[in-house]
XYZ file of C-alpha atoms in Angstrom:
104
model
C -11.345 -2.783 119.624
C -14.105 -1.252 121.783
C -14.377 -2.569 125.357
C -16.408 -1.753 128.402
C -13.421 -2.017 130.736
C -9.775 -1.084 130.614
C -6.722 -1.855 132.707
C -6.849 -0.066 136.121
C -10.680 0.127 136.178
C -12.713 -1.204 139.079
C -15.692 -3.113 137.708
C -18.758 -4.855 139.052
C -19.422 -8.441 138.013
C -22.831 -8.382 136.355
C -22.995 -11.951 135.077
C -21.201 -15.249 135.644
C -21.861 -18.869 134.825
C -24.662 -20.350 137.012
C -22.194 -22.299 139.190
C -20.399 -19.014 140.051
C -23.470 -16.777 140.487
C -22.337 -15.761 143.985
C -19.710 -13.604 142.220
C -22.422 -11.320 140.809
C -22.186 -7.903 142.436
C -18.518 -8.328 143.476
C -16.084 -5.530 142.644
C -12.833 -6.476 140.875
C -9.794 -4.643 139.547
C -9.096 -5.020 135.859
C -5.689 -5.602 134.373
C -4.572 -6.576 130.866
C -3.880 -7.341 128.258
C -7.337 -8.289 126.910
C -7.408 -11.765 125.377
C -9.994 -14.052 123.768
C -11.014 -17.137 125.705
C -11.794 -20.576 124.307
C -15.393 -19.435 123.682
C -14.292 -16.409 121.630
C -15.192 -13.883 124.345
C -12.891 -10.924 125.055
C -11.682 -11.323 128.651
C -9.607 -9.312 131.116
C -7.481 -10.497 133.994
C -9.309 -9.570 137.221
C -8.560 -9.470 140.947
C -11.319 -9.168 143.530
C -10.807 -6.130 145.776
C -11.978 -7.963 148.898
C -10.776 -11.356 150.203
C -14.145 -13.112 150.418
C -14.282 -16.451 148.607
C -14.512 -16.054 144.800
C -15.581 -18.952 142.627
C -13.689 -19.776 139.453
C -14.959 -21.831 136.530
C -11.886 -23.878 135.516
C -11.006 -23.823 131.869
C -9.947 -27.440 131.474
C -13.127 -29.276 132.628
C -15.746 -26.569 133.588
C -15.530 -27.539 137.257
C -15.666 -24.817 139.911
C -13.164 -24.055 142.636
C -12.542 -21.350 145.187
C -9.680 -19.004 144.273
C -6.661 -18.596 146.478
C -6.502 -14.955 147.456
C -4.799 -13.141 145.826
C -4.513 -15.281 142.699
C -3.208 -13.885 139.445
C -4.568 -14.903 136.099
C -8.286 -15.007 136.698
C -10.070 -14.160 133.392
C -13.579 -12.722 133.146
C -15.423 -11.596 129.974
C -15.557 -7.855 129.325
C -19.252 -7.985 128.468
C -20.044 -9.583 131.845
C -18.685 -6.617 133.824
C -19.632 -2.932 134.200
C -16.923 -0.390 135.082
C -17.385 1.628 138.184
C -17.357 5.121 136.845
C -15.675 8.014 138.724
C -18.000 10.656 140.066
C -17.740 14.111 138.655
C -15.097 16.518 139.942
C -17.626 18.704 141.778
C -18.896 15.648 143.665
C -15.390 14.739 144.789
C -14.637 18.350 145.833
C -17.830 18.429 147.948
C -16.954 15.166 149.559
C -13.479 16.422 150.372
C -14.974 19.520 152.107
C -17.435 17.322 154.046
C -14.732 14.915 155.227
C -12.238 17.695 156.121
C -14.228 20.721 157.220
C -12.444 24.071 157.048
C -10.108 23.003 154.271
C -10.842 24.588 150.935
């Protein structure tokens, strides 16, 4: 199975149902295992990395509620997220020298 995200990734929410559009652009942490939701979409368990309100589309009646932070078990489709990719090793090394001058 090919997925965009994997457990441990940070990902940006790129799409959500219209009622939860304020979640777009939020960064979340991905955990597993991946499962299929009632619509047949491959989903991951997610956890927002900041405590601002996060809207959840409930599975039983499609209503929307604000999550309790932190709240386990929030699912989001893999195809609606983009993983935050690590920068290359040279970029991280340069950042380290910039943040801690004199340390090589």
